[in-house]
PDB file of C-alpha atoms in Angstrom:
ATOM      1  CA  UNK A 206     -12.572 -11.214  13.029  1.00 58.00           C
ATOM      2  CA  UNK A 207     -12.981  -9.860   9.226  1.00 68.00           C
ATOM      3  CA  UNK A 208      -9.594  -9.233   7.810  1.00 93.00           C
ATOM      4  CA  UNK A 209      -7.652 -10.614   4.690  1.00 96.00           C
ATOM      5  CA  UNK A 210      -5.794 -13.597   4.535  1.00 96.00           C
ATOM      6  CA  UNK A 211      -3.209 -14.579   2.375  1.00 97.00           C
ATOM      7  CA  UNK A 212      -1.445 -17.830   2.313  1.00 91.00           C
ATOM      8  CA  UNK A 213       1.571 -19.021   2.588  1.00 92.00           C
ATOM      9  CA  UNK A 214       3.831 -16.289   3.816  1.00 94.00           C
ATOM     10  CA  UNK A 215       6.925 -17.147   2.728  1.00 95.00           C
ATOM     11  CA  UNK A 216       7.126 -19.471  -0.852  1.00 95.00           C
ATOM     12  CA  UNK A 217       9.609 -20.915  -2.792  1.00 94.00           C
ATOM     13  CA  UNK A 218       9.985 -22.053  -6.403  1.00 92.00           C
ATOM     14  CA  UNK A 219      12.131 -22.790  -9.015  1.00 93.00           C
ATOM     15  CA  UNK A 220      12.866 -20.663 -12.193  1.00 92.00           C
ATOM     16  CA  UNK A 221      10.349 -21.848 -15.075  1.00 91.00           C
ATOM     17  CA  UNK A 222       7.197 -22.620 -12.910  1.00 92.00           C
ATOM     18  CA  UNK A 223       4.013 -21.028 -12.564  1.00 94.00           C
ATOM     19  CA  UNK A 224       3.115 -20.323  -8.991  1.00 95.00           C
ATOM     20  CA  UNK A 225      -0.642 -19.293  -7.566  1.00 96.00           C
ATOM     21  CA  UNK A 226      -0.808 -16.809  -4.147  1.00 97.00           C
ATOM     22  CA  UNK A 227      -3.563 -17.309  -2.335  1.00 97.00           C
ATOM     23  CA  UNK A 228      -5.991 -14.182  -1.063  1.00 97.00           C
ATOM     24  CA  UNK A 229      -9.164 -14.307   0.350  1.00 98.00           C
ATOM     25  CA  UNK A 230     -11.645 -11.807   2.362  1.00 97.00           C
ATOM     26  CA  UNK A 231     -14.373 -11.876   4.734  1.00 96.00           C
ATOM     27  CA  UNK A 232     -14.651  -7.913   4.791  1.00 95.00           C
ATOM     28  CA  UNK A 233     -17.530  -8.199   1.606  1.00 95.00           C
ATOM     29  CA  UNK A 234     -15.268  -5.943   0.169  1.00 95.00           C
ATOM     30  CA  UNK A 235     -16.448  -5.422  -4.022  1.00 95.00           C
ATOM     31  CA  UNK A 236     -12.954  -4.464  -4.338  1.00 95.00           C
ATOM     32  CA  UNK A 237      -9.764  -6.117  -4.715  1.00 97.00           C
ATOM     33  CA  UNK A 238      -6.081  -5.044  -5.785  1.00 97.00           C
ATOM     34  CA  UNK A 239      -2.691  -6.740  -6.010  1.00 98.00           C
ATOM     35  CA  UNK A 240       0.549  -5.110  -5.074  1.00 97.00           C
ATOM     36  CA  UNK A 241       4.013  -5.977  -5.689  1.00 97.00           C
ATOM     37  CA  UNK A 242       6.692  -4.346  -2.761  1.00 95.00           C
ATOM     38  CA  UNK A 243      10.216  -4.427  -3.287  1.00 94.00           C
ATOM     39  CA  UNK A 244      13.294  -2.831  -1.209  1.00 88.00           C
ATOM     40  CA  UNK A 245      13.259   0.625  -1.613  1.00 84.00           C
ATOM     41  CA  UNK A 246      10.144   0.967  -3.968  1.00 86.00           C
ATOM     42  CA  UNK A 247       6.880   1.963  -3.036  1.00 87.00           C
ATOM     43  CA  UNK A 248       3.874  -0.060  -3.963  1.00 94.00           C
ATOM     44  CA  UNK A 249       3.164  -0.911  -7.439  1.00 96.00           C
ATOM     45  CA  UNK A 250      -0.444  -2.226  -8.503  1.00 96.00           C
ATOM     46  CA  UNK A 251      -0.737  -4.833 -10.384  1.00 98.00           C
ATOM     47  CA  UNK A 252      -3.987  -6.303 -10.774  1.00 98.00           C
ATOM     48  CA  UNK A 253      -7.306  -5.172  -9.890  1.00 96.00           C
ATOM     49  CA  UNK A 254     -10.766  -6.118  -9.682  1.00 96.00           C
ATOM     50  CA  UNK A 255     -13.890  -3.841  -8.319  1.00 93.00           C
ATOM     51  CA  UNK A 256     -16.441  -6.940  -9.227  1.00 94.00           C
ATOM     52  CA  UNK A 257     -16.555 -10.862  -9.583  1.00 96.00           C
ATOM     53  CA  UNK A 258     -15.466 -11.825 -12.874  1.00 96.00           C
ATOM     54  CA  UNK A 259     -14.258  -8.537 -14.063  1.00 96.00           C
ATOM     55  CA  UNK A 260     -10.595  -7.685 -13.513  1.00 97.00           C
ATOM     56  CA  UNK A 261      -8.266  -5.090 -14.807  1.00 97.00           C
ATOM     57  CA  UNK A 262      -4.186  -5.118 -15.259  1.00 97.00           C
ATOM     58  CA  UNK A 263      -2.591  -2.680 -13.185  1.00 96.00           C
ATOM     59  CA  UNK A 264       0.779  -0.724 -13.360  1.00 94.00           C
ATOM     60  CA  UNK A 265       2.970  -3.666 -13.820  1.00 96.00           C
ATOM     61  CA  UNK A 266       0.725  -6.879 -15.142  1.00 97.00           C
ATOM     62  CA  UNK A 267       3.067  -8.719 -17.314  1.00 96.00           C
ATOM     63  CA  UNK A 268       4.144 -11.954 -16.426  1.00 96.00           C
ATOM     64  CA  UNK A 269       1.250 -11.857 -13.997  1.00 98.00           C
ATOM     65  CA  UNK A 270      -2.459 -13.564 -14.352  1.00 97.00           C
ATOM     66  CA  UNK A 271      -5.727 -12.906 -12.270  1.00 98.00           C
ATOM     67  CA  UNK A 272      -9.193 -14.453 -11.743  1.00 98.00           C
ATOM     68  CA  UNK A 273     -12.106 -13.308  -9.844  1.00 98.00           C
ATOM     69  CA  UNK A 274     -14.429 -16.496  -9.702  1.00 97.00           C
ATOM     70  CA  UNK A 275     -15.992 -15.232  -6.048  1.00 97.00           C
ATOM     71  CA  UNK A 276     -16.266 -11.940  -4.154  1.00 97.00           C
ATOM     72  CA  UNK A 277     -13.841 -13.221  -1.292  1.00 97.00           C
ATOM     73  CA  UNK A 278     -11.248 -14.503  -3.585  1.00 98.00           C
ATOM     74  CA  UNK A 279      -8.276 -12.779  -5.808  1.00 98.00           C
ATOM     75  CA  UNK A 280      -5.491 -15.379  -6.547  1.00 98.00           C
ATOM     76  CA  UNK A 281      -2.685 -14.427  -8.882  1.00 98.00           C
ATOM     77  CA  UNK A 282      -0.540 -16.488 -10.747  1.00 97.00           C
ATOM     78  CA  UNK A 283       3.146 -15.605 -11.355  1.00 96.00           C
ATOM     79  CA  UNK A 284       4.149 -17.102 -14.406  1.00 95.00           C
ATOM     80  CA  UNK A 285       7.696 -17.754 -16.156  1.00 91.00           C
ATOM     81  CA  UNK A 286       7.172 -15.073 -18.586  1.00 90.00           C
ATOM     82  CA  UNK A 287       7.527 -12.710 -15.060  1.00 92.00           C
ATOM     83  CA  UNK A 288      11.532 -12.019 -15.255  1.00 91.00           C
ATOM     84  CA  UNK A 289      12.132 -10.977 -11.609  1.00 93.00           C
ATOM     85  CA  UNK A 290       9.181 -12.543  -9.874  1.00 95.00           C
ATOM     86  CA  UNK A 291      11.093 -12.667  -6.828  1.00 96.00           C
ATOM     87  CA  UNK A 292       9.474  -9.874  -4.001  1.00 96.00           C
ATOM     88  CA  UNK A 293       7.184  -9.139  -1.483  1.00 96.00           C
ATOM     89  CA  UNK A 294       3.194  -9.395  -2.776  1.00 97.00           C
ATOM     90  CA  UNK A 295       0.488  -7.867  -1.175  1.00 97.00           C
ATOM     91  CA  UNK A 296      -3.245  -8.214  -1.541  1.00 98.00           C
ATOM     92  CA  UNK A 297      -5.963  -5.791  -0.103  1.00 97.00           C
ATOM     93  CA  UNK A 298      -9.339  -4.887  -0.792  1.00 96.00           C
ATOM     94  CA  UNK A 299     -11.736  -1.902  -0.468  1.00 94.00           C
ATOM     95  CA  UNK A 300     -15.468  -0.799  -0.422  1.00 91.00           C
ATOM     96  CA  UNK A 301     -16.319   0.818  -3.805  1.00 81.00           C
ATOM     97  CA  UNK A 302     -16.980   4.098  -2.851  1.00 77.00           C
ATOM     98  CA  UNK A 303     -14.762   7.122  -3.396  1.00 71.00           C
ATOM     99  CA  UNK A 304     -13.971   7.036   1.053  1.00 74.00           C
ATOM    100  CA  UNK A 305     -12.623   3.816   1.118  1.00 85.00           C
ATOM    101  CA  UNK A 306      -9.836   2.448   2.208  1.00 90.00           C
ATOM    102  CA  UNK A 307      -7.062  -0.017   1.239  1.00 93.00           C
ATOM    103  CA  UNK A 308      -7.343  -3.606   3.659  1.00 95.00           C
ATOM    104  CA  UNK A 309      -4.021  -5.057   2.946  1.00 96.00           C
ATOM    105  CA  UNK A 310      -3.188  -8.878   4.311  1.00 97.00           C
ATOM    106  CA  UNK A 311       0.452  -9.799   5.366  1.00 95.00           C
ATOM    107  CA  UNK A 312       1.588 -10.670   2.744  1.00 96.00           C
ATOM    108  CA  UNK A 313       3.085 -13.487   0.807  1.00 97.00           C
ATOM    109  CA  UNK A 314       7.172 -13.653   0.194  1.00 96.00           C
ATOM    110  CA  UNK A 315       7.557 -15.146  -3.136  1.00 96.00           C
ATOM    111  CA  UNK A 316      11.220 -16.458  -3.568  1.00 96.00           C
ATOM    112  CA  UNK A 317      12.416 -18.425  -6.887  1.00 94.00           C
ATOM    113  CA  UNK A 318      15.516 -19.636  -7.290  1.00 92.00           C
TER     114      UNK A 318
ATOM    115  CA  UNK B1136       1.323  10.272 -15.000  1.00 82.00           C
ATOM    116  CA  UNK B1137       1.963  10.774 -10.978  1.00 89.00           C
ATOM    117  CA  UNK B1138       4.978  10.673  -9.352  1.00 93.00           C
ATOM    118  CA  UNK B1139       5.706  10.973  -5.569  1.00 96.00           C
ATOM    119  CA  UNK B1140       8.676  11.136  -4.031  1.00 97.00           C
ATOM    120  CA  UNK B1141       9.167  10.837  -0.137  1.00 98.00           C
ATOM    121  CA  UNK B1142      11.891  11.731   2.416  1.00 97.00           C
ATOM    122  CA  UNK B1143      13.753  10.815   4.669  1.00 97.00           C
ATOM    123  CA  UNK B1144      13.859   7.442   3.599  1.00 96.00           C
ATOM    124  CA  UNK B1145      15.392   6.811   7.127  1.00 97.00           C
ATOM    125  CA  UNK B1146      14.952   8.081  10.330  1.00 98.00           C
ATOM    126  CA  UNK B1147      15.613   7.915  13.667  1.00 98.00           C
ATOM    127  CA  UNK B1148      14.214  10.064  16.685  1.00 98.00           C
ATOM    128  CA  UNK B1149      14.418   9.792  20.363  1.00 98.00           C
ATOM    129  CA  UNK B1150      11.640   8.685  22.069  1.00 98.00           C
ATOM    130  CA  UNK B1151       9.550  11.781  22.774  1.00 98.00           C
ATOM    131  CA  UNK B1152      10.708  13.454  20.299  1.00 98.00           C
ATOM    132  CA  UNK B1153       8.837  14.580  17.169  1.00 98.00           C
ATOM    133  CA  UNK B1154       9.074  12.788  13.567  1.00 98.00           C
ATOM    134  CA  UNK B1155       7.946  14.531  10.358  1.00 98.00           C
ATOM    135  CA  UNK B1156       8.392  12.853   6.808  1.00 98.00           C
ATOM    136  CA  UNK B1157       7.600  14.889   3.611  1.00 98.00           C
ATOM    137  CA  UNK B1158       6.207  13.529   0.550  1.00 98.00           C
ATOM    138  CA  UNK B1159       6.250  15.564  -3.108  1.00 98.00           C
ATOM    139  CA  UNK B1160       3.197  15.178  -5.514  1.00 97.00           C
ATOM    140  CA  UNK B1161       3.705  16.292  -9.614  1.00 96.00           C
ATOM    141  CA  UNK B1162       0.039  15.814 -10.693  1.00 93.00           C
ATOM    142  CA  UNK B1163      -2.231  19.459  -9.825  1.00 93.00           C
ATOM    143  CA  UNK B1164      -5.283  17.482  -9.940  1.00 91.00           C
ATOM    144  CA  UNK B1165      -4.439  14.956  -7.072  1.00 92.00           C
ATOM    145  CA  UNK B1166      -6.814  15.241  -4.442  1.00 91.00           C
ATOM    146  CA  UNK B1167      -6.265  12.273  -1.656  1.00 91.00           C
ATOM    147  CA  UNK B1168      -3.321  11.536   0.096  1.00 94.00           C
ATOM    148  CA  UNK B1169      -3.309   8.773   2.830  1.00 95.00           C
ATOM    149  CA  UNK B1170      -0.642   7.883   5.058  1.00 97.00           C
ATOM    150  CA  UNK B1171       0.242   3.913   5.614  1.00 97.00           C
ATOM    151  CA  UNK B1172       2.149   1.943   8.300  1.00 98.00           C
ATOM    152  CA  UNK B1173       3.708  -0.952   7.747  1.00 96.00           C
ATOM    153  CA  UNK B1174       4.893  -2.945  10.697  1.00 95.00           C
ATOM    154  CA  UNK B1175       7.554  -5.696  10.346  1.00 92.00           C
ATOM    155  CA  UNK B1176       5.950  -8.578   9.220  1.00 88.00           C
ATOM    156  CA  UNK B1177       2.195  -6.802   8.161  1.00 91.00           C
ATOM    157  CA  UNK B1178       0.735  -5.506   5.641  1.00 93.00           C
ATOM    158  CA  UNK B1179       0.353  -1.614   5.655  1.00 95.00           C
ATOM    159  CA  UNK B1180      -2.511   0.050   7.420  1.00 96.00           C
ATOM    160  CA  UNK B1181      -4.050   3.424   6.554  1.00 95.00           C
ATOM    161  CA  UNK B1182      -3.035   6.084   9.684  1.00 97.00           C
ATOM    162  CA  UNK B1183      -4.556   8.955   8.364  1.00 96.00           C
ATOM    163  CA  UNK B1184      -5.833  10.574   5.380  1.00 93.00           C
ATOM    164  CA  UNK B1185      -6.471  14.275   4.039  1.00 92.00           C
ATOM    165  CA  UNK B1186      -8.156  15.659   0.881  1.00 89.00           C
ATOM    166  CA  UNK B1187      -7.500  18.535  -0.875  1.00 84.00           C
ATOM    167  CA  UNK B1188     -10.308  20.526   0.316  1.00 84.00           C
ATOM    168  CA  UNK B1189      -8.414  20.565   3.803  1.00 82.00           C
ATOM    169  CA  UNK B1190      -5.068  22.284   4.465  1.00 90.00           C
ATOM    170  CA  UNK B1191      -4.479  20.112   8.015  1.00 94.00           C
ATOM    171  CA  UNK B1192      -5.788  17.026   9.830  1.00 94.00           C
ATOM    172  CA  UNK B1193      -5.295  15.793  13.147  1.00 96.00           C
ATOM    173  CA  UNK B1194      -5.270  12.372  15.297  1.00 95.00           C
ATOM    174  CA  UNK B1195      -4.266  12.187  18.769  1.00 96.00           C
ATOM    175  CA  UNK B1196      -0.570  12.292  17.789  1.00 97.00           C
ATOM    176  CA  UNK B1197      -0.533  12.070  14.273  1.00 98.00           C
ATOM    177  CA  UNK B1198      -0.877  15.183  11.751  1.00 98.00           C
ATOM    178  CA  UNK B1199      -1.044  15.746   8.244  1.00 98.00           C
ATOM    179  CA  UNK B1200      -0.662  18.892   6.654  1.00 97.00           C
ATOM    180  CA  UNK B1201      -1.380  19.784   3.012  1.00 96.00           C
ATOM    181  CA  UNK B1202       0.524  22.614   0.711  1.00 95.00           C
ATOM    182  CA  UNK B1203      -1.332  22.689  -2.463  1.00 93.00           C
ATOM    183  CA  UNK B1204       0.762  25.507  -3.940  1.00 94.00           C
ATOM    184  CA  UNK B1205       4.094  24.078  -3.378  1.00 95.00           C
ATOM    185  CA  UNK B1206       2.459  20.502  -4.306  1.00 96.00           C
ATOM    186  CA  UNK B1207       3.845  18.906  -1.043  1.00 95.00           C
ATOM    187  CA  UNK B1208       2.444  17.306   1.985  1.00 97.00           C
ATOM    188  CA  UNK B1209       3.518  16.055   5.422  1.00 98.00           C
ATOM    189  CA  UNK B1210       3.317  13.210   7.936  1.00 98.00           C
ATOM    190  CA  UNK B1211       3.974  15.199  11.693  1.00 98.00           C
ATOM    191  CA  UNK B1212       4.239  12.271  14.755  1.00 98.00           C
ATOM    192  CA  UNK B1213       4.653  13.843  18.428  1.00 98.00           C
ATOM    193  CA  UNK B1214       5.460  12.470  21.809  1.00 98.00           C
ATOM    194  CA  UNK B1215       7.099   9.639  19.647  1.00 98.00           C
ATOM    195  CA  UNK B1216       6.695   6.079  21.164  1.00 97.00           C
ATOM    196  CA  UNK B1217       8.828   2.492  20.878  1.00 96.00           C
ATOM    197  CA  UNK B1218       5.235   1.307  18.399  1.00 97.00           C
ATOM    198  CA  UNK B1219       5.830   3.956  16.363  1.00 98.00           C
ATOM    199  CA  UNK B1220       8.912   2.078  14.877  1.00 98.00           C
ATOM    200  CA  UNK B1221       7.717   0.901  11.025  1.00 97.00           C
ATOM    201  CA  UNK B1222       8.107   2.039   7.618  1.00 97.00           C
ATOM    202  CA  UNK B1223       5.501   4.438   6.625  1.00 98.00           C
ATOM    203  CA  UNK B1224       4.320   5.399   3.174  1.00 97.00           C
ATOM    204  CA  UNK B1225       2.494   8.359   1.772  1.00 97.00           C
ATOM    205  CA  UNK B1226       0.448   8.258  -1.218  1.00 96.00           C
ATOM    206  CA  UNK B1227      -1.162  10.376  -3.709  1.00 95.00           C
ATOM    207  CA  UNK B1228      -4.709  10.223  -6.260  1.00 91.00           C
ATOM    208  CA  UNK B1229      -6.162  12.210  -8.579  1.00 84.00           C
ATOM    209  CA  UNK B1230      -9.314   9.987  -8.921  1.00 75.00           C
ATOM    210  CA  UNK B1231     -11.692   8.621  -6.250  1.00 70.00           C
ATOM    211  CA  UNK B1232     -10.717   5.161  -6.829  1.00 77.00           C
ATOM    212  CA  UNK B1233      -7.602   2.922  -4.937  1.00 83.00           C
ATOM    213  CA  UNK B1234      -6.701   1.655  -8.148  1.00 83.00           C
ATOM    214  CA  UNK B1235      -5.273   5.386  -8.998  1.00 86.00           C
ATOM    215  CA  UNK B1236      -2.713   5.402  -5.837  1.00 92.00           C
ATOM    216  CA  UNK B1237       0.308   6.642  -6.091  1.00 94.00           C
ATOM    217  CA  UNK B1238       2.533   5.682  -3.497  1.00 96.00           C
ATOM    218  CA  UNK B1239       6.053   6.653  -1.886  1.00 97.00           C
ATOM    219  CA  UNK B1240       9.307   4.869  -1.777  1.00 96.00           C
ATOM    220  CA  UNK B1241       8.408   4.376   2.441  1.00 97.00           C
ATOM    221  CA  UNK B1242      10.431   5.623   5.331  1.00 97.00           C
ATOM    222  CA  UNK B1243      11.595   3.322   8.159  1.00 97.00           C
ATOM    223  CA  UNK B1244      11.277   4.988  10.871  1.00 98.00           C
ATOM    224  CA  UNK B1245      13.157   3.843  14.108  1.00 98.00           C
ATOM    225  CA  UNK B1246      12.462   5.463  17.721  1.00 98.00           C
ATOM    226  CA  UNK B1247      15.319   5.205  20.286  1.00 97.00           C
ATOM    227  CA  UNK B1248      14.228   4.324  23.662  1.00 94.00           C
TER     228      UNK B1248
END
């Protein structure tokens, strides 16, 4: 089945360390997007990238980091300079065409202490 | 830039009954707005969509409807069933690209057996 994975669901880490969430697609979706969800917000984007090693910061990129190395794969790094990392992260990805639309995965819940 | 605001952002409905959630767009020039469901646990999945061009759109028993003058549009679920329980998000774009989505604050919506 195509679909997006990402991996782990639920993560923990300590205040200080960089942490890398995993996303990868089988869809041969061009595009790819990363979302951040937290209580009582809506969805707020913030990476994106519509080809392989071409990526663009999104609503709310600080603290964050992206790399595009393959079509399937979008990890993003969390860093310490991110000052409530804690939250609900979302990847999905898209055809790049104007009718397209958003594949999310399950998500990953990113918890540091 | 855009800003969307959504209500109820909770609501409950005997089953059978109808649900209808209302979302408010600021931005003229938006011209897409998709509906999401997010099930506990998933990642949100586009329910429906309608563009600008189009005043209603129906799917078995979901609607949309679209007020362009009053800059508002509407989520309508009939015959409501126990699956039909999950937070739902509307969204908003004035370009033909994801990476220009808007999106709601969610409702959780909860049917009553």
């Amino acid at each position: 089945d195509g679909g997006i994975t990402q991996s782990p669901k639920y993560l923990f880490r300590k205040e200080g360390q960089n942490v890398t969430l995993s996303c990868e697609q089988n869809l041969n979706h061009d595009a790819m997007y990363w979302y951040r969800q937290d209580p009582g917000q809506g969805l707020r984007l913030i990476y994106y990238s519509q080809i392989v090693n071409d990526f663009q910061k999104g609503d709310i990129a600080e603290g964050y980091s992206v790399s595009r190395e393959k079509k399937e794969s979008f990890p993003l790094t969390v860093t310490s300079a991110q000052k409530n990392p804690t939250a609900f992260y979302l990847c999905a990805s898209s055809m790049a065409r104007e009718d397209s639309p958003l594949h999310f995965g399950n998500g990953t819940r990113l918890t540091v202490t | 830039g855009e800003n969307v605001e959504q209500h109820p952002s909770t609501l409950s409905v005997q089953e059978g009954d109808s649900a209808v959630i209302k979302c408010t767009y600021s931005d003229s020039a938006s011209n897409y707005f998709p509906w999401y469901k997010q099930e506990l646990g998933k990642g949100p999945q586009l329910i429906i969509d309608i563009r600008s061009n189009v005043g209603e759109k129906k799917d078995q028993r979901i609607a949309v409807t679209l007020n362009k003058t009053a800059k508002h549009f509407s989520l309508h679920i009939t015959e409501t069933q126990p699956e039909d329980s999950a937070v739902y998000f509307c969204a908003a774009s004035n370009s033909f690209g994801n990476e220009k989505l808007t999106f709601g604050t969610g409702t959780r919506l909860t049917i009553i057996p």
